[in-house]
Amino acid sequence: MSFPERPARIGFLLSQLGAMAADSFATKTKELGITPAEAGVLRIIGHQPGINQSDLAVKLGAAKSRVVALIDSLEAAGFAARSRSMRDRRNQELRVTESGRSLLSRLRSAAEAQEVEIADGLADADRAKLYELLLRLSAMHGLDADVHPGYTEPSAASTAE
Amino acid sequence: MSFPERPARIGFLLSQLGAMAADSFATKTKELGITPAEAGVLRIIGHQPGINQSDLAVKLGAAKSRVVALIDSLEAAGFAARSRSMRDRRNQELRVTESGRSLLSRLRSAAEAQEVEIADGLADADRAKLYELLLRLSAMHGLDADVHPGYTEPSAASTAE
DNA sequence: TATTGTTATACTCTATAACTATA
DNA sequence: TATAGTTATAGAGTATAACAATA
């Protein structure tokens, strides 16, 4: 059948494994009633209470209108709340509710469970090394430890070769 | 500002870096006139000439109708061709054209360039170790060295926590 | 006039279901 | 009847542009 002219490369493996990880996390957030994008937003708001929608949009690399929809969902579900800033009434200050904080805690548990699923077959030393290398790669490329952009310009998600 | 209660985990880093890798590859395929999904299909056809659309759909984990659209594009661009099987006239046998084969070669170059971009900051030994660990993870999870599913069930792409 | 947030709209990706032709 | 492929349609996710309130 297929003849492996060359083994897959790091870039391919990263996007393949990254898609798998994203997928498995999506399954878990779905059980908790939110999407991965909403979970990411909730986490940022938790870390930066009072952030406004514009700054959040910049941080996410998303359009302002996208943020409106995300916050609408989180607010409707009772996980986050808007409040007009008293210093500049154009701003909506975003905060996590009590219920949202409890959800964040469950999301952390889900992420820990996922961690086991993904790297369970590796010996401790290998897992530690992998973690270190990925962290260095992420830092080298200036990726924000808080943000997972999803992706930016080119629409597509899958990849190859 | 943000307080790093816990460092990002392997799952998060994988999906973050995977999205970055997918993104950078998408930029490159765009310059070559195709999408990453089309590039992946072209590669599979190149490895398995004569494969039909049903089997391709299974391999991709995509709907049959999705394959129709992908092959339509590749055929319109002159990179792949359909031909009715003479043994079972329901089947379309898929093949890469000359032009498609030349494109595959350019895609390989693009992937190699990407490899440098991604892992250039790592020492050779670290890069080799990272490669080995990623390959083992991929194998452990039964991922096909030929296929990058993009993702399967849950629609979302971004992720977090 | 510039900025924050909102709404209206449209475009891309993808799936489901109905349909055609072959078997 | 079952399977390969196609078409029609619909639903996510996301962006752009026009708009309202505030500065």
mmCIF file of C-alpha atoms (C1' of nucleotides) in Angstrom:
data_model
loop_
_atom_site.group_PDB
_atom_site.id
_atom_site.type_symbol
_atom_site.label_atom_id
_atom_site.label_comp_id
_atom_site.label_asym_id
_atom_site.label_seq_id
_atom_site.Cartn_x
_atom_site.Cartn_y
_atom_site.Cartn_z
ATOM 1 C CA MET A 1 0.000 0.000 0.000
ATOM 2 C CA SER A 2 1.527 3.358 0.951
ATOM 3 C CA PHE A 3 5.278 3.607 0.605
ATOM 4 C CA PRO A 4 6.882 5.807 3.228
ATOM 5 C CA GLU A 5 9.347 7.668 1.081
ATOM 6 C CA ARG A 6 10.186 9.861 4.054
ATOM 7 C CA PRO A 7 9.070 9.762 7.637
ATOM 8 C CA ALA A 8 6.723 12.471 8.830
ATOM 9 C CA ARG A 9 8.458 15.589 10.046
ATOM 10 C CA ILE A 10 8.238 17.586 13.228
ATOM 11 C CA GLY A 11 5.877 20.124 11.683
ATOM 12 C CA PHE A 12 3.539 17.434 10.466
ATOM 13 C CA LEU A 13 3.663 15.549 13.737
ATOM 14 C CA LEU A 14 3.011 18.684 15.723
ATOM 15 C CA SER A 15 -0.077 19.609 13.748
ATOM 16 C CA GLN A 16 -1.312 16.029 13.741
ATOM 17 C CA LEU A 17 -0.863 15.606 17.487
ATOM 18 C CA GLY A 18 -2.065 19.132 18.121
ATOM 19 C CA ALA A 19 -5.293 18.407 16.273
ATOM 20 C CA MET A 20 -5.723 15.256 18.297
ATOM 21 C CA ALA A 21 -5.153 17.117 21.551
ATOM 22 C CA ALA A 22 -7.531 19.893 20.550
ATOM 23 C CA ASP A 23 -10.096 17.311 19.594
ATOM 24 C CA SER A 24 -9.895 15.441 22.848
ATOM 25 C CA PHE A 25 -10.130 18.664 24.801
ATOM 26 C CA ALA A 26 -13.181 19.670 22.759
ATOM 27 C CA THR A 27 -14.903 16.436 23.713
ATOM 28 C CA LYS A 28 -14.318 17.216 27.364
ATOM 29 C CA THR A 29 -15.477 20.838 27.229
ATOM 30 C CA LYS A 30 -18.588 19.737 25.384
ATOM 31 C CA GLU A 31 -19.522 17.594 28.355
ATOM 32 C CA LEU A 32 -19.128 20.682 30.502
ATOM 33 C CA GLY A 33 -21.442 22.659 28.237
ATOM 34 C CA ILE A 34 -19.028 24.984 26.480
ATOM 35 C CA THR A 35 -16.795 25.107 23.428
ATOM 36 C CA PRO A 36 -12.995 25.182 23.572
ATOM 37 C CA ALA A 37 -13.031 28.783 22.367
ATOM 38 C CA GLU A 38 -15.327 29.772 25.214
ATOM 39 C CA ALA A 39 -13.152 27.882 27.670
ATOM 40 C CA GLY A 40 -10.119 29.820 26.470
ATOM 41 C CA VAL A 41 -11.921 33.118 26.837
ATOM 42 C CA LEU A 42 -13.126 32.232 30.305
ATOM 43 C CA ARG A 43 -9.627 31.423 31.347
ATOM 44 C CA ILE A 44 -8.277 34.730 30.095
ATOM 45 C CA ILE A 45 -11.013 36.647 31.867
ATOM 46 C CA GLY A 46 -10.225 34.708 35.014
ATOM 47 C CA HIS A 47 -6.618 35.799 34.756
ATOM 48 C CA GLN A 48 -7.405 39.376 33.813
ATOM 49 C CA PRO A 49 -10.625 40.421 35.497
ATOM 50 C CA GLY A 50 -11.954 43.698 34.162
ATOM 51 C CA ILE A 51 -10.433 43.272 30.711
ATOM 52 C CA ASN A 52 -12.565 44.842 28.008
ATOM 53 C CA GLN A 53 -13.759 43.270 24.777
ATOM 54 C CA SER A 54 -11.390 45.179 22.550
ATOM 55 C CA ASP A 55 -8.314 44.091 24.422
ATOM 56 C CA LEU A 56 -9.644 40.573 24.551
ATOM 57 C CA ALA A 57 -10.135 40.612 20.789
ATOM 58 C CA VAL A 58 -6.541 41.718 20.290
ATOM 59 C CA LYS A 59 -5.287 39.057 22.656
ATOM 60 C CA LEU A 60 -7.251 36.397 20.812
ATOM 61 C CA GLY A 61 -6.376 37.724 17.404
ATOM 62 C CA ALA A 62 -10.087 37.702 16.638
ATOM 63 C CA ALA A 63 -12.591 40.250 15.375
ATOM 64 C CA LYS A 64 -14.512 42.364 17.877
ATOM 65 C CA SER A 65 -17.748 40.854 16.654
ATOM 66 C CA ARG A 66 -16.436 37.419 17.439
ATOM 67 C CA VAL A 67 -15.841 38.452 21.030
ATOM 68 C CA VAL A 68 -19.390 39.756 21.281
ATOM 69 C CA ALA A 69 -20.714 36.328 20.361
ATOM 70 C CA LEU A 70 -18.377 34.499 22.711
ATOM 71 C CA ILE A 71 -19.248 36.696 25.669
ATOM 72 C CA ASP A 72 -22.940 36.468 24.785
ATOM 73 C CA SER A 73 -22.727 32.702 25.167
ATOM 74 C CA LEU A 74 -20.719 32.785 28.357
ATOM 75 C CA GLU A 75 -23.045 35.360 29.844
ATOM 76 C CA ALA A 76 -26.192 33.499 28.809
ATOM 77 C CA ALA A 77 -24.781 30.374 30.449
ATOM 78 C CA GLY A 78 -23.999 32.336 33.579
ATOM 79 C CA PHE A 79 -20.246 31.817 33.486
ATOM 80 C CA ALA A 80 -19.164 35.398 32.838
ATOM 81 C CA ALA A 81 -20.637 38.868 33.242
ATOM 82 C CA ARG A 82 -20.295 42.252 31.584
ATOM 83 C CA SER A 83 -20.435 45.497 33.447
ATOM 84 C CA ARG A 84 -20.080 48.998 32.030
ATOM 85 C CA SER A 85 -16.936 50.678 33.211
ATOM 86 C CA MET A 86 -17.615 53.738 35.328
ATOM 87 C CA ARG A 87 -14.434 55.410 34.196
ATOM 88 C CA ASP A 88 -15.115 55.018 30.506
ATOM 89 C CA ARG A 89 -18.653 54.023 29.780
ATOM 90 C CA ARG A 90 -17.769 52.666 26.367
ATOM 91 C CA ASN A 91 -15.987 49.737 27.976
ATOM 92 C CA GLN A 92 -17.506 46.514 29.118
ATOM 93 C CA GLU A 93 -15.531 45.081 31.984
ATOM 94 C CA LEU A 94 -15.533 41.317 31.893
ATOM 95 C CA ARG A 95 -15.517 39.075 34.922
ATOM 96 C CA VAL A 96 -15.983 35.429 35.755
ATOM 97 C CA THR A 97 -18.999 34.571 37.910
ATOM 98 C CA GLU A 98 -18.980 32.149 40.822
ATOM 99 C CA SER A 99 -20.406 29.515 38.531
ATOM 100 C CA GLY A 100 -17.733 30.336 35.980
ATOM 101 C CA ARG A 101 -15.033 29.949 38.564
ATOM 102 C CA SER A 102 -16.340 26.520 39.434
ATOM 103 C CA LEU A 103 -16.377 25.648 35.744
ATOM 104 C CA LEU A 104 -12.774 26.758 35.418
ATOM 105 C CA SER A 105 -11.871 24.350 38.143
ATOM 106 C CA ARG A 106 -13.597 21.499 36.329
ATOM 107 C CA LEU A 107 -11.821 22.522 33.135
ATOM 108 C CA ARG A 108 -8.515 22.233 34.923
ATOM 109 C CA SER A 109 -9.393 18.717 35.984
ATOM 110 C CA ALA A 110 -10.338 17.880 32.427
ATOM 111 C CA ALA A 111 -7.018 19.212 31.194
ATOM 112 C CA GLU A 112 -5.189 17.086 33.733
ATOM 113 C CA ALA A 113 -7.093 14.003 32.676
ATOM 114 C CA GLN A 114 -6.213 14.775 29.089
ATOM 115 C CA GLU A 115 -2.592 15.075 30.036
ATOM 116 C CA VAL A 116 -2.619 11.504 31.247
ATOM 117 C CA GLU A 117 -4.366 10.266 28.117
ATOM 118 C CA ILE A 118 -1.894 11.920 25.813
ATOM 119 C CA ALA A 119 1.443 11.219 27.392
ATOM 120 C CA ASP A 120 0.694 8.204 29.526
ATOM 121 C CA GLY A 121 2.776 5.817 27.456
ATOM 122 C CA LEU A 122 5.957 7.807 27.952
ATOM 123 C CA ALA A 123 8.397 7.205 30.774
ATOM 124 C CA ASP A 124 8.580 10.027 33.286
ATOM 125 C CA ALA A 125 11.928 11.248 32.042
ATOM 126 C CA ASP A 126 10.702 11.304 28.453
ATOM 127 C CA ARG A 127 7.532 13.099 29.397
ATOM 128 C CA ALA A 128 9.535 15.712 31.267
ATOM 129 C CA LYS A 129 11.878 16.150 28.342
ATOM 130 C CA LEU A 130 9.012 16.473 25.900
ATOM 131 C CA TYR A 131 7.395 19.068 28.105
ATOM 132 C CA GLU A 132 10.600 21.033 28.310
ATOM 133 C CA LEU A 133 11.161 20.981 24.568
ATOM 134 C CA LEU A 134 7.598 22.001 23.760
ATOM 135 C CA LEU A 135 7.763 24.812 26.257
ATOM 136 C CA ARG A 136 10.976 26.076 24.718
ATOM 137 C CA LEU A 137 9.504 25.875 21.242
ATOM 138 C CA SER A 138 6.447 27.784 22.355
ATOM 139 C CA ALA A 139 8.574 30.477 23.960
ATOM 140 C CA MET A 140 10.871 30.669 20.939
ATOM 141 C CA HIS A 141 7.900 31.474 18.765
ATOM 142 C CA GLY A 142 6.558 34.053 21.136
ATOM 143 C CA LEU A 143 3.387 32.144 21.897
ATOM 144 C CA ASP A 144 1.369 33.378 24.834
ATOM 145 C CA ALA A 145 1.140 30.865 27.673
ATOM 146 C CA ASP A 146 -2.375 32.111 28.185
ATOM 147 C CA VAL A 147 -3.712 32.117 24.682
ATOM 148 C CA HIS A 148 -4.324 29.506 22.128
ATOM 149 C CA PRO A 149 -5.071 31.462 18.974
ATOM 150 C CA GLY A 150 -6.570 28.507 17.184
ATOM 151 C CA TYR A 151 -5.154 30.036 14.120
ATOM 152 C CA THR A 152 -4.970 33.407 12.473
ATOM 153 C CA GLU A 153 -5.027 34.285 8.814
ATOM 154 C CA PRO A 154 -5.374 31.298 6.533
ATOM 155 C CA SER A 155 -8.715 29.783 7.264
ATOM 156 C CA ALA A 156 -7.915 26.102 6.939
ATOM 157 C CA ALA A 157 -7.186 23.767 9.806
ATOM 158 C CA SER A 158 -5.978 20.511 8.418
ATOM 159 C CA THR A 159 -2.534 20.157 7.016
ATOM 160 C CA ALA A 160 -0.187 17.694 5.443
ATOM 161 C CA GLU A 161 3.213 16.743 4.064
ATOM 162 C CA MET B 1 -1.390 41.159 34.904
ATOM 163 C CA SER B 2 -1.925 37.442 34.336
ATOM 164 C CA PHE B 3 -0.796 35.193 37.167
ATOM 165 C CA PRO B 4 0.551 31.862 36.004
ATOM 166 C CA GLU B 5 -1.074 29.599 38.539
ATOM 167 C CA ARG B 6 0.211 26.623 36.605
ATOM 168 C CA PRO B 7 2.384 26.351 33.564
ATOM 169 C CA ALA B 8 0.781 25.217 30.324
ATOM 170 C CA ARG B 9 0.591 21.476 29.925
ATOM 171 C CA ILE B 10 1.695 19.145 27.192
ATOM 172 C CA GLY B 11 -1.800 18.949 25.737
ATOM 173 C CA PHE B 12 -2.119 22.699 25.586
ATOM 174 C CA LEU B 13 1.356 23.155 24.156
ATOM 175 C CA LEU B 14 0.744 20.507 21.523
ATOM 176 C CA SER B 15 -2.444 22.096 20.280
ATOM 177 C CA GLN B 16 -0.944 25.563 20.423
ATOM 178 C CA LEU B 17 2.177 24.568 18.516
ATOM 179 C CA GLY B 18 0.154 22.330 16.227
ATOM 180 C CA ALA B 19 -2.072 25.238 15.287
ATOM 181 C CA MET B 20 0.995 27.340 14.608
ATOM 182 C CA ALA B 21 2.523 24.643 12.433
ATOM 183 C CA ALA B 22 -0.729 24.115 10.551
ATOM 184 C CA ASP B 23 -0.993 27.834 10.049
ATOM 185 C CA SER B 24 2.481 28.250 8.701
ATOM 186 C CA PHE B 25 1.992 25.329 6.362
ATOM 187 C CA ALA B 26 -1.296 26.851 5.169
ATOM 188 C CA THR B 27 0.515 30.046 4.263
ATOM 189 C CA LYS B 28 2.936 28.064 2.144
ATOM 190 C CA THR B 29 0.330 25.953 0.363
ATOM 191 C CA LYS B 30 -1.640 29.082 -0.389
ATOM 192 C CA GLU B 31 1.321 30.426 -2.329
ATOM 193 C CA LEU B 32 1.277 27.191 -4.294
ATOM 194 C CA GLY B 33 -2.400 27.612 -5.090
ATOM 195 C CA ILE B 34 -3.983 24.968 -2.908
ATOM 196 C CA THR B 35 -5.327 24.461 0.581
ATOM 197 C CA PRO B 36 -3.705 22.225 3.191
ATOM 198 C CA ALA B 37 -6.609 19.792 2.902
ATOM 199 C CA GLU B 38 -6.064 19.512 -0.839
ATOM 200 C CA ALA B 39 -2.349 19.037 -0.282
ATOM 201 C CA GLY B 40 -3.065 16.169 2.084
ATOM 202 C CA VAL B 41 -5.393 14.523 -0.399
ATOM 203 C CA LEU B 42 -2.905 14.919 -3.199
ATOM 204 C CA ARG B 43 -0.255 13.251 -1.115
ATOM 205 C CA ILE B 44 -2.480 10.295 -0.312
ATOM 206 C CA ILE B 45 -3.411 9.848 -3.954
ATOM 207 C CA GLY B 46 0.257 10.000 -4.841
ATOM 208 C CA HIS B 47 0.940 7.199 -2.405
ATOM 209 C CA GLN B 48 -2.069 5.140 -3.414
ATOM 210 C CA PRO B 49 -2.780 5.682 -7.089
ATOM 211 C CA GLY B 50 -6.116 4.259 -8.135
ATOM 212 C CA ILE B 51 -7.736 4.730 -4.721
ATOM 213 C CA ASN B 52 -11.430 5.488 -4.976
ATOM 214 C CA GLN B 53 -13.318 8.311 -3.326
ATOM 215 C CA SER B 54 -15.048 6.127 -0.754
ATOM 216 C CA ASP B 55 -11.832 4.675 0.567
ATOM 217 C CA LEU B 56 -10.296 8.118 0.543
ATOM 218 C CA ALA B 57 -13.209 9.448 2.585
ATOM 219 C CA VAL B 58 -12.731 6.694 5.156
ATOM 220 C CA LYS B 59 -9.020 7.364 5.307
ATOM 221 C CA LEU B 60 -9.639 11.064 5.853
ATOM 222 C CA GLY B 61 -12.478 10.509 8.266
ATOM 223 C CA ALA B 62 -14.530 12.859 6.101
ATOM 224 C CA ALA B 63 -17.911 12.659 4.377
ATOM 225 C CA LYS B 64 -18.099 11.418 0.791
ATOM 226 C CA SER B 65 -19.448 14.777 -0.284
ATOM 227 C CA ARG B 66 -16.392 16.455 1.150
ATOM 228 C CA VAL B 67 -14.170 14.289 -1.019
ATOM 229 C CA VAL B 68 -16.178 15.225 -4.081
ATOM 230 C CA ALA B 69 -15.455 18.890 -3.466
ATOM 231 C CA LEU B 70 -11.771 18.309 -2.765
ATOM 232 C CA ILE B 71 -11.260 16.250 -5.911
ATOM 233 C CA ASP B 72 -13.273 18.765 -7.916
ATOM 234 C CA SER B 73 -10.780 21.449 -6.925
ATOM 235 C CA LEU B 74 -7.716 19.335 -7.547
ATOM 236 C CA GLU B 75 -9.071 18.249 -10.902
ATOM 237 C CA ALA B 76 -10.038 21.771 -11.945
ATOM 238 C CA ALA B 77 -6.519 22.911 -11.077
ATOM 239 C CA GLY B 78 -5.075 20.038 -13.090
ATOM 240 C CA PHE B 79 -3.304 18.349 -10.185
ATOM 241 C CA ALA B 80 -5.356 15.159 -10.041
ATOM 242 C CA ALA B 81 -7.629 13.211 -12.356
ATOM 243 C CA ARG B 82 -10.593 10.881 -12.030
ATOM 244 C CA SER B 83 -11.137 7.911 -14.262
ATOM 245 C CA ARG B 84 -13.995 5.424 -14.133
ATOM 246 C CA SER B 85 -12.823 1.987 -13.139
ATOM 247 C CA MET B 86 -13.307 -0.585 -15.863
ATOM 248 C CA ARG B 87 -13.784 -3.351 -13.364
ATOM 249 C CA ASP B 88 -16.507 -1.610 -11.404
ATOM 250 C CA ARG B 89 -17.870 1.380 -13.175
ATOM 251 C CA ARG B 90 -19.190 2.892 -9.958
ATOM 252 C CA ASN B 91 -15.652 3.654 -8.856
ATOM 253 C CA GLN B 92 -13.625 6.697 -9.710
ATOM 254 C CA GLU B 93 -9.951 5.861 -9.720
ATOM 255 C CA LEU B 94 -7.888 8.791 -8.564
ATOM 256 C CA ARG B 95 -4.455 9.650 -9.825
ATOM 257 C CA VAL B 96 -1.977 12.498 -9.644
ATOM 258 C CA THR B 97 -1.182 14.258 -12.902
ATOM 259 C CA GLU B 98 2.267 15.293 -14.052
ATOM 260 C CA SER B 99 1.540 18.798 -12.846
ATOM 261 C CA GLY B 100 0.348 17.349 -9.555
ATOM 262 C CA ARG B 101 3.535 15.403 -9.141
ATOM 263 C CA SER B 102 5.549 18.543 -9.641
ATOM 264 C CA LEU B 103 3.385 20.287 -7.082
ATOM 265 C CA LEU B 104 3.987 17.486 -4.602
ATOM 266 C CA SER B 105 7.665 18.058 -4.991
ATOM 267 C CA ARG B 106 7.261 21.762 -4.260
ATOM 268 C CA LEU B 107 5.118 20.875 -1.256
ATOM 269 C CA ARG B 108 7.908 18.727 0.066
ATOM 270 C CA SER B 109 10.295 21.627 -0.209
ATOM 271 C CA ALA B 110 7.830 23.831 1.607
ATOM 272 C CA ALA B 111 7.560 21.269 4.388
ATOM 273 C CA GLU B 112 11.306 21.168 4.703
ATOM 274 C CA ALA B 113 11.492 24.936 4.897
ATOM 275 C CA GLN B 114 8.836 24.864 7.575
ATOM 276 C CA GLU B 115 10.840 22.316 9.505
ATOM 277 C CA VAL B 116 13.683 24.753 9.736
ATOM 278 C CA GLU B 117 11.432 27.603 10.823
ATOM 279 C CA ILE B 118 9.844 25.598 13.578
ATOM 280 C CA ALA B 119 12.737 23.803 15.187
ATOM 281 C CA ASP B 120 15.665 25.948 14.164
ATOM 282 C CA GLY B 121 16.350 27.234 17.658
ATOM 283 C CA LEU B 122 16.893 23.769 19.058
ATOM 284 C CA ALA B 123 20.235 22.061 19.217
ATOM 285 C CA ASP B 124 20.560 19.043 16.941
ATOM 286 C CA ALA B 125 20.334 16.586 19.800
ATOM 287 C CA ASP B 126 17.214 18.250 21.160
ATOM 288 C CA ARG B 127 15.607 18.371 17.766
ATOM 289 C CA ALA B 128 16.288 14.678 17.273
ATOM 290 C CA LYS B 129 14.892 13.857 20.681
ATOM 291 C CA LEU B 130 11.773 15.935 20.064
ATOM 292 C CA TYR B 131 11.261 14.198 16.767
ATOM 293 C CA GLU B 132 11.596 10.793 18.385
ATOM 294 C CA LEU B 133 9.157 11.612 21.167
ATOM 295 C CA LEU B 134 6.553 13.056 18.818
ATOM 296 C CA LEU B 135 6.838 10.054 16.557
ATOM 297 C CA ARG B 136 6.305 7.726 19.487
ATOM 298 C CA LEU B 137 3.278 9.682 20.664
ATOM 299 C CA SER B 138 1.810 9.605 17.199
ATOM 300 C CA ALA B 139 2.337 5.864 16.952
ATOM 301 C CA MET B 140 0.985 5.287 20.452
ATOM 302 C CA HIS B 141 -2.246 6.955 19.453
ATOM 303 C CA GLY B 142 -2.538 5.029 16.241
ATOM 304 C CA LEU B 143 -2.181 8.069 14.017
ATOM 305 C CA ASP B 144 -1.583 7.409 10.365
ATOM 306 C CA ALA B 145 1.774 8.661 9.135
ATOM 307 C CA ASP B 146 0.016 9.512 5.904
ATOM 308 C CA VAL B 147 -3.033 11.274 7.158
ATOM 309 C CA HIS B 148 -3.644 14.373 9.083
ATOM 310 C CA PRO B 149 -7.319 14.192 9.997
ATOM 311 C CA GLY B 150 -7.537 17.845 10.894
ATOM 312 C CA TYR B 151 -10.013 16.706 13.413
ATOM 313 C CA THR B 152 -12.972 14.397 13.620
ATOM 314 C CA GLU B 153 -16.159 14.790 15.592
ATOM 315 C CA PRO B 154 -16.305 17.997 17.604
ATOM 316 C CA SER B 155 -16.258 20.827 15.158
ATOM 317 C CA ALA B 156 -14.131 23.308 17.059
ATOM 318 C CA ALA B 157 -10.484 23.948 16.438
ATOM 319 C CA SER B 158 -9.204 26.216 19.106
ATOM 320 C CA THR B 159 -8.602 24.972 22.581
ATOM 321 C CA ALA B 160 -7.422 26.078 25.960
ATOM 322 C CA GLU B 161 -6.518 25.375 29.583
ATOM 323 C "C1'" DT C 1 -12.985 62.733 15.179
ATOM 324 C "C1'" DA C 2 -11.663 58.277 17.389
ATOM 325 C "C1'" DT C 3 -12.949 54.228 20.005
ATOM 326 C "C1'" DT C 4 -16.028 50.450 22.207
ATOM 327 C "C1'" DG C 5 -19.301 47.531 21.451
ATOM 328 C "C1'" DT C 6 -23.240 45.824 18.543
ATOM 329 C "C1'" DT C 7 -25.783 44.275 14.581
ATOM 330 C "C1'" DA C 8 -26.312 42.808 9.796
ATOM 331 C "C1'" DT C 9 -24.437 40.281 6.423
ATOM 332 C "C1'" DA C 10 -21.679 37.125 3.913
ATOM 333 C "C1'" DC C 11 -18.220 33.652 3.179
ATOM 334 C "C1'" DT C 12 -15.830 29.204 4.176
ATOM 335 C "C1'" DC C 13 -15.787 24.617 5.776
ATOM 336 C "C1'" DT C 14 -18.175 20.673 6.555
ATOM 337 C "C1'" DA C 15 -21.920 17.383 7.316
ATOM 338 C "C1'" DT C 16 -26.597 15.067 6.336
ATOM 339 C "C1'" DA C 17 -29.815 13.519 3.288
ATOM 340 C "C1'" DA C 18 -31.828 12.689 -1.127
ATOM 341 C "C1'" DC C 19 -30.742 11.144 -5.651
ATOM 342 C "C1'" DT C 20 -28.375 8.577 -9.927
ATOM 343 C "C1'" DA C 21 -25.788 4.982 -11.804
ATOM 344 C "C1'" DT C 22 -24.070 0.909 -11.371
ATOM 345 C "C1'" DA C 23 -23.645 -3.759 -9.205
ATOM 346 C "C1'" DT D 1 -31.016 -4.342 -2.341
ATOM 347 C "C1'" DA D 2 -26.425 -2.265 -1.594
ATOM 348 C "C1'" DT D 3 -22.627 0.731 -2.902
ATOM 349 C "C1'" DA D 4 -19.943 4.826 -5.333
ATOM 350 C "C1'" DG D 5 -20.457 9.165 -6.387
ATOM 351 C "C1'" DT D 6 -23.110 13.525 -6.841
ATOM 352 C "C1'" DT D 7 -26.093 17.354 -5.676
ATOM 353 C "C1'" DA D 8 -28.878 20.179 -2.558
ATOM 354 C "C1'" DT D 9 -29.152 22.049 1.636
ATOM 355 C "C1'" DA D 10 -28.114 23.476 6.201
ATOM 356 C "C1'" DG D 11 -25.301 24.594 10.206
ATOM 357 C "C1'" DA D 12 -21.118 25.909 12.390
ATOM 358 C "C1'" DG D 13 -17.458 29.429 12.820
ATOM 359 C "C1'" DT D 14 -15.643 33.593 11.543
ATOM 360 C "C1'" DA D 15 -14.841 38.070 9.228
ATOM 361 C "C1'" DT D 16 -16.134 42.793 7.214
ATOM 362 C "C1'" DA D 17 -18.741 46.740 7.296
ATOM 363 C "C1'" DA D 18 -22.178 49.887 8.936
ATOM 364 C "C1'" DC D 19 -23.959 51.781 13.090
ATOM 365 C "C1'" DA D 20 -24.800 53.698 18.154
ATOM 366 C "C1'" DA D 21 -23.030 55.455 22.267
ATOM 367 C "C1'" DT D 22 -19.396 57.611 24.455
ATOM 368 C "C1'" DA D 23 -15.040 60.036 24.707
#
